[in-house]
Coordinates of C-alpha atoms in Angstrom, one line a residue:
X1 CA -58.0 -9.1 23.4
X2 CA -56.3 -6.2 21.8
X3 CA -53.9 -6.1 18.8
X4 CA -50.7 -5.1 21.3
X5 CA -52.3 -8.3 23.5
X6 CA -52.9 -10.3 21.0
X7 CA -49.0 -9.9 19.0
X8 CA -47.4 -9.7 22.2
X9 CA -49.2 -13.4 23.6
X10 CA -48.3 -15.0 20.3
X11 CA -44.0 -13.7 20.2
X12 CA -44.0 -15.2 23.4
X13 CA -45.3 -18.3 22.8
X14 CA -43.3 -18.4 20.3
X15 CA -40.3 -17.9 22.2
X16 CA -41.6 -20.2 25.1
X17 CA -41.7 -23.2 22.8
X18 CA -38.4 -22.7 20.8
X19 CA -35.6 -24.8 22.4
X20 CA -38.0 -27.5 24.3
X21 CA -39.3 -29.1 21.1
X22 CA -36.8 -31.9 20.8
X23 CA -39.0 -34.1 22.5
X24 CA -42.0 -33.7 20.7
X25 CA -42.8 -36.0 18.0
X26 CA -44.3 -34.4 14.8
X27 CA -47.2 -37.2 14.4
X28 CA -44.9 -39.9 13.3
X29 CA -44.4 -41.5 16.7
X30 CA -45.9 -43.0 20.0
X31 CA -45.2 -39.5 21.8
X32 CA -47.2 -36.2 22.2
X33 CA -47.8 -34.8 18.7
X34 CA -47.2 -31.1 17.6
X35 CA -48.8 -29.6 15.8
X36 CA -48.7 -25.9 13.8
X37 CA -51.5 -23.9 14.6
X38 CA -52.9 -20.2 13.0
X39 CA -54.9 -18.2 14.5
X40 CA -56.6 -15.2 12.8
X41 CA -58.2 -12.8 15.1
X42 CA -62.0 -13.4 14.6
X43 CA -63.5 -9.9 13.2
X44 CA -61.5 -7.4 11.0
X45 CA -60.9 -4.7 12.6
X46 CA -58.9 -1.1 11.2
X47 CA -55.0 -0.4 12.0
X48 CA -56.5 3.2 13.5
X49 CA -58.6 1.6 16.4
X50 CA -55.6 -0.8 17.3
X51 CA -52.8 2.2 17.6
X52 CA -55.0 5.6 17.8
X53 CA -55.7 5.9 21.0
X54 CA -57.8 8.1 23.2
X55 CA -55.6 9.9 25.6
X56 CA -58.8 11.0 28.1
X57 CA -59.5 6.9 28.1
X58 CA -56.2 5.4 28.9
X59 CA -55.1 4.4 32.6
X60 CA -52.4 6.7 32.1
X61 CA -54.1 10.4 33.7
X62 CA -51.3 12.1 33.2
X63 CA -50.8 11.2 29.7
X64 CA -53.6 13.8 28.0
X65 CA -51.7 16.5 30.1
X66 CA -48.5 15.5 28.7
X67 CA -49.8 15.6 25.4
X68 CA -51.6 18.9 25.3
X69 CA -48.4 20.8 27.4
X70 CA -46.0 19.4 24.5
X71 CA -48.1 20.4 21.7
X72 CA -47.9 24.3 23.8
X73 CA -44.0 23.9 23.8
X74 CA -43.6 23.1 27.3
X75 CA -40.6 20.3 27.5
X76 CA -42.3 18.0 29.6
X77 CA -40.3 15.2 31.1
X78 CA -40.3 11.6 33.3
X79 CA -38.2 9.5 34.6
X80 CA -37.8 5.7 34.1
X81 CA -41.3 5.3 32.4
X82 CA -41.7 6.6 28.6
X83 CA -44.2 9.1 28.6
X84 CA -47.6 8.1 26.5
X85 CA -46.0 4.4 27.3
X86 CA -44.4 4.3 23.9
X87 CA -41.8 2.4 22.2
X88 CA -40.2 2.9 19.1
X89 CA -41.3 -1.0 18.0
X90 CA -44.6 -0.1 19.6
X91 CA -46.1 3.7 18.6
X92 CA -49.0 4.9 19.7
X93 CA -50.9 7.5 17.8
X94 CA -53.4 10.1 18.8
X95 CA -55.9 12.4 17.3
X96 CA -56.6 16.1 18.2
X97 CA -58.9 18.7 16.3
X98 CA -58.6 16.7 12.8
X99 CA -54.5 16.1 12.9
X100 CA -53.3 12.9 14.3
X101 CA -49.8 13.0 16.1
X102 CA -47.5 9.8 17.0
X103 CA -46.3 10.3 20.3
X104 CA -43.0 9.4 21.6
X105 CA -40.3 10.0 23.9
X106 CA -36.5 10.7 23.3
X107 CA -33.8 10.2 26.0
X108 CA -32.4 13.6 27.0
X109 CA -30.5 13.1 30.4
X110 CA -29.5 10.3 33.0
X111 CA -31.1 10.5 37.0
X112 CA -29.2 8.2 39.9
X113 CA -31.6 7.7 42.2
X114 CA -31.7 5.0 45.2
X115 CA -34.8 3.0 45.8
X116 CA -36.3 0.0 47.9
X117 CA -36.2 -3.4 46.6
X118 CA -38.7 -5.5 47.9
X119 CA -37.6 -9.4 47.7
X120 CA -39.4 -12.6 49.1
X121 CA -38.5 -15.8 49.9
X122 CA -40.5 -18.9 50.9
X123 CA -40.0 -20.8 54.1
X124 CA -43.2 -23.1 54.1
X125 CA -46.8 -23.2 53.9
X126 CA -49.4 -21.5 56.3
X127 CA -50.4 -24.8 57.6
X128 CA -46.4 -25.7 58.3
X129 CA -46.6 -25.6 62.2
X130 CA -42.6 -24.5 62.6
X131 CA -43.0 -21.6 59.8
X132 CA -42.8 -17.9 61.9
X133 CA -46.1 -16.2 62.3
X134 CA -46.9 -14.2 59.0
X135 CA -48.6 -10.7 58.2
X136 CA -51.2 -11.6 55.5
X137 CA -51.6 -9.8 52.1
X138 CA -54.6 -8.9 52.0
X139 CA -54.1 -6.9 55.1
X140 CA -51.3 -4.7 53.4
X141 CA -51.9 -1.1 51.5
X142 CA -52.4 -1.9 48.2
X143 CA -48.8 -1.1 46.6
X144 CA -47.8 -3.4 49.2
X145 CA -50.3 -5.8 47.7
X146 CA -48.7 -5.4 44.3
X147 CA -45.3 -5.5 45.5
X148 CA -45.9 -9.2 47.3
X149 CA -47.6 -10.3 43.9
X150 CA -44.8 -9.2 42.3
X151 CA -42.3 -10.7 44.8
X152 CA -44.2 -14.3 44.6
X153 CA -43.4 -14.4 41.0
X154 CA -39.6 -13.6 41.5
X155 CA -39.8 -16.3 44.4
X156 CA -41.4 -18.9 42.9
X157 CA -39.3 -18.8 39.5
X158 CA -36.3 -19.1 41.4
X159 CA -34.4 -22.9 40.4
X160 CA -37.7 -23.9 38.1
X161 CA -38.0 -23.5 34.4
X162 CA -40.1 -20.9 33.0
X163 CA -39.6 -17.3 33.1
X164 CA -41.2 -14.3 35.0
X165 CA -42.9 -11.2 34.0
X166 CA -39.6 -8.8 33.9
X167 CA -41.8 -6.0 32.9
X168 CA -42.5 -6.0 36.7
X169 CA -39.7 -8.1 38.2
X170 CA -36.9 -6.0 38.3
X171 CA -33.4 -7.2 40.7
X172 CA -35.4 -10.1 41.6
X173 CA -38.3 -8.2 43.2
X174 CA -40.4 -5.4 43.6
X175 CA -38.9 -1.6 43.0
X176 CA -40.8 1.2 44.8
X177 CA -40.9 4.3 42.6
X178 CA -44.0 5.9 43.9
X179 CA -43.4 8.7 46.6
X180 CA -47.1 8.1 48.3
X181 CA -46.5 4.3 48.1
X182 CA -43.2 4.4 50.0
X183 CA -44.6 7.0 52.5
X184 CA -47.6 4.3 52.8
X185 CA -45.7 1.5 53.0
X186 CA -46.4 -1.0 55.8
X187 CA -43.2 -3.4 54.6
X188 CA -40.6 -0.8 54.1
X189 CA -41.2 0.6 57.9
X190 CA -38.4 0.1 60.2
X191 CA -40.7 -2.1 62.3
X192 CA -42.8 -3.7 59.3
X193 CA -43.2 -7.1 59.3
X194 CA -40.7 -9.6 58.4
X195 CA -42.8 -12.0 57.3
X196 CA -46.0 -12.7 54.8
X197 CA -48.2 -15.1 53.9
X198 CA -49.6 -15.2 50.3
X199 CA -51.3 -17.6 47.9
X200 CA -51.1 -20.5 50.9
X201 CA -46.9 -19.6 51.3
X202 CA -45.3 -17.6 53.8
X203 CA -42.2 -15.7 52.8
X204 CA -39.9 -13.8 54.5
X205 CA -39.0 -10.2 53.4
X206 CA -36.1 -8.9 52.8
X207 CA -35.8 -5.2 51.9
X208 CA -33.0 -3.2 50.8
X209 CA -32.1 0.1 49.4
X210 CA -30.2 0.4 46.4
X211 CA -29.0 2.6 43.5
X212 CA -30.5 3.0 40.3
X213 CA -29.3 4.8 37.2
X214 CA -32.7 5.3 35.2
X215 CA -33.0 7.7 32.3
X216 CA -34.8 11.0 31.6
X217 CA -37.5 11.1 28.7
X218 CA -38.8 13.8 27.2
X219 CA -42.1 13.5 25.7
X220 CA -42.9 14.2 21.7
X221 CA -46.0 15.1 19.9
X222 CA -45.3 14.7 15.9
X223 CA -48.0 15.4 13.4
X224 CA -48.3 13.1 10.7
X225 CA -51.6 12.8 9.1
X226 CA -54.5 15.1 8.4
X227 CA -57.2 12.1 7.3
X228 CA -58.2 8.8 8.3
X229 CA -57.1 7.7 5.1
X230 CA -53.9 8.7 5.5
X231 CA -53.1 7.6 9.1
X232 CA -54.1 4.1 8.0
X233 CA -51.9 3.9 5.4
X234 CA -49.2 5.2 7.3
X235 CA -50.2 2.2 10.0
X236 CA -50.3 -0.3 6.9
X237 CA -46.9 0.7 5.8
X238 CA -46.0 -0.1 9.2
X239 CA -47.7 -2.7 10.5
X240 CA -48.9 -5.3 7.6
X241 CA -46.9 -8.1 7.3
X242 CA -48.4 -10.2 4.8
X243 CA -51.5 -9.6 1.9
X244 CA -53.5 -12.0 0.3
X245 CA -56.2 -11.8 -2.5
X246 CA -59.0 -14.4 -1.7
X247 CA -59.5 -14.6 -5.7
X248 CA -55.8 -15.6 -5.8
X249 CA -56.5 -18.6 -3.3
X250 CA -57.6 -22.0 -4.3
X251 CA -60.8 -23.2 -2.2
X252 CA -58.9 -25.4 0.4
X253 CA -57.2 -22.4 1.0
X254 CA -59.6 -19.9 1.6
X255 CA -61.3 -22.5 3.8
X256 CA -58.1 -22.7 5.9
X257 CA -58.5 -18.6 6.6
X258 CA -62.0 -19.1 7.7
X259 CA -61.6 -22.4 9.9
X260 CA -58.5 -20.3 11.4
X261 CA -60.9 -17.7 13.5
X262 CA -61.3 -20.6 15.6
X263 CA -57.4 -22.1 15.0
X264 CA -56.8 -24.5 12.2
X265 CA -53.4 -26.9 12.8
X266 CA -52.0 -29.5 11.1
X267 CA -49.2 -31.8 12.0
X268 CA -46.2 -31.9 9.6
X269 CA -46.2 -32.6 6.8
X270 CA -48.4 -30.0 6.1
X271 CA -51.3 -30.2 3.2
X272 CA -50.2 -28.1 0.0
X273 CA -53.5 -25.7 1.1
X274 CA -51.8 -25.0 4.5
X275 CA -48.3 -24.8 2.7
X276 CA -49.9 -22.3 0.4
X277 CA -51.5 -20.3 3.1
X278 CA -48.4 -20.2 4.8
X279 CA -46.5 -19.4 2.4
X280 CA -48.8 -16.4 1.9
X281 CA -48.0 -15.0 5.5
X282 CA -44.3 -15.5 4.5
X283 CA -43.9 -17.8 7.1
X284 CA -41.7 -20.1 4.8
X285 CA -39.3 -21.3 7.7
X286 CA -42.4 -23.1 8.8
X287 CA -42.6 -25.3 6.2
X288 CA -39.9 -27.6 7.1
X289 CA -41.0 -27.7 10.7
X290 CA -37.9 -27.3 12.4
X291 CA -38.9 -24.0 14.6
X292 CA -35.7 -24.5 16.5
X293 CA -32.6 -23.3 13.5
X294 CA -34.9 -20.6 11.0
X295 CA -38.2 -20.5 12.2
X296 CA -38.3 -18.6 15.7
X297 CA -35.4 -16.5 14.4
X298 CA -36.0 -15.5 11.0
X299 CA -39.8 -15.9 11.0
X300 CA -42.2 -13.5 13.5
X301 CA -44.9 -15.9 14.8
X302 CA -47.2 -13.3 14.6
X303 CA -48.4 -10.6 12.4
X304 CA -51.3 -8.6 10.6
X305 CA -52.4 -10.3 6.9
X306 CA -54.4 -7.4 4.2
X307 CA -56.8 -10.0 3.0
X308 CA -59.7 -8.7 0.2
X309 CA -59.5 -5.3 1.6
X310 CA -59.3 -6.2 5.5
X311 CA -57.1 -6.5 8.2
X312 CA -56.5 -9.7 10.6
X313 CA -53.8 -9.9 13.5
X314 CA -52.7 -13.7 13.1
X315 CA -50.5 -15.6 15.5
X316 CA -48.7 -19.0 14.1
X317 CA -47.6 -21.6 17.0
X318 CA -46.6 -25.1 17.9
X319 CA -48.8 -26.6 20.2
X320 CA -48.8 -30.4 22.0
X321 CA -51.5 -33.1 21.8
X322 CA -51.4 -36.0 24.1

């Protein structure tokens, strides 16, 4: 797992658990027991290979064209999607003949566009002998593929607790943005099928066309360092949340940041080693063990600890046993 993996899985588990705790005893009752568990990612690893990035290895081709067109003065632009797939709470850095650049988009104009919203809904199961004959998946171009995925997650969350992915659920559904993918389209036909079955559910689909209003990026190449040295302090002024001196560490301690490459928990009221270690990664608001009034809002679950020289993503959640 990579840092941006790695952070991103521990905010949202985080965020998952705050507000359903209330029935979770702390290890002082007869029900399920929580507990507070760190996880340090298992090797050390540099700030440079987490956010410096080769463009010519990413899954984003046009991305190295981008790149090398700005850096000639071209104004190169995209709609909807931020060129380089950067954020300004998420950089991303490159390197090219000995400079490195952070890479970035500003917004510079507004498109209204209309597009087709794919949206599913389940009427029963394969097996169901009243449910209406049904076009399977796999038999579908692959953007349709995607698009039914995608639509089975809106469906499915609809009236249950949980959440979906709304990275890719947009309106409920699937957007087509890709000119080749509508073109290819088997369910946006006019006689495509209005029906399909998927994961053991068939669903019937509803399509419609509707207006977006999406905004125009246009891509930056800034250069900030000339040395390894320097781009990884610029990524440690950025990115390191917490240091910690294993000299400065009583034994218990130190022992809690090596059992943690595996997960270390404790149930509250924590030892004064764990306290300390906490207390280390500033995650103070822990301490008490109510999560739900300071601790998911003041406190990030995750982070990246300096300790003796080296850096560590961590991730700090409450987890359930029995």
């Amino acid at each position: 797992m990579d840092r941006r993996r790695f952070l991103a899985a521990g905010a949202a588990g985080v965020a998952g658990l705050a507000g359903c705790l209330d029935d979770v005893d702390a290890g002082n009752g007869d029900g399920p027991t929580r507990t507070l568990q760190l996880v340090l990612s298992s090797e050390p690893t540099t700030l440079r290979s987490g956010y410096v990035v080769d463009l010519a290895e990413t899954d984003r081709p046009a991305d190295e064209d981008a790149f090398r067109a700005t850096l000639d003065g071209e104004r190169v632009t995209s709609q909807h999607r931020r060129p380089f797939g950067a954020r300004p709470e998420d950089p991303v850095y490159t390197r090219h003949e000995g400079t490195y650049y952070r890479l970035g988009a500003v917004v510079v104009d507004e498109a209204a566009v209309t597009r087709s919203v794919l949206r599913l809904s389940a009427v029963g199961d394969v097996d169901d002998a009243d449910v209406p004959a049904a076009t399977a998946a796999d038999d579908l171009p692959e953007r349709d593929r995607t698009a039914v995925h995608v639509g089975h997650m809106a469906a499915r969350a609809r009236g249950n607790e949980g959440g979906v992915p709304w990275g890719l659920v947009q309106r409920g559904g699937y957007v087509y943005r890709d000119a080749a993918a509508v073109e290819a389209s088997r369910l946006l036909a006019d006689d495509g099928p209005s029906h399909v079955s998927y994961r053991g559910t068939v669903y019937a689909v509803e399509v419609s066309r509707e207006r977006f209003h999406e905004p125009v990026y246009r891509a930056t190449a800034d250069p900030v360092a000339e040395t390894p040295e320097r781009m990884e302090a610029i990524l440690r002024a950025q990115f390191v949340t917490a240091r910690l001196s294993r000299d400065a560490l009583p034994d218990d301690a130190r022992a809690i940041i090596r059992d943690a490459r595996d997960g270390y928990e404790e149930t509250h009221p924590y030892s004064e080693a764990y306290r300390t270690v906490l207390r280390g990664l500033h995650a103070r608001a822990y301490l008490d063990g109510n999560v739900e009034k300071d601790a998911y809002v003041e406190d990030p679950g995750t982070g990246v600890v300096l300790y003796d020289g080296m850096y560590y993503d961590y991730r700090i959640r409450f987890v359930r046993r029995g």
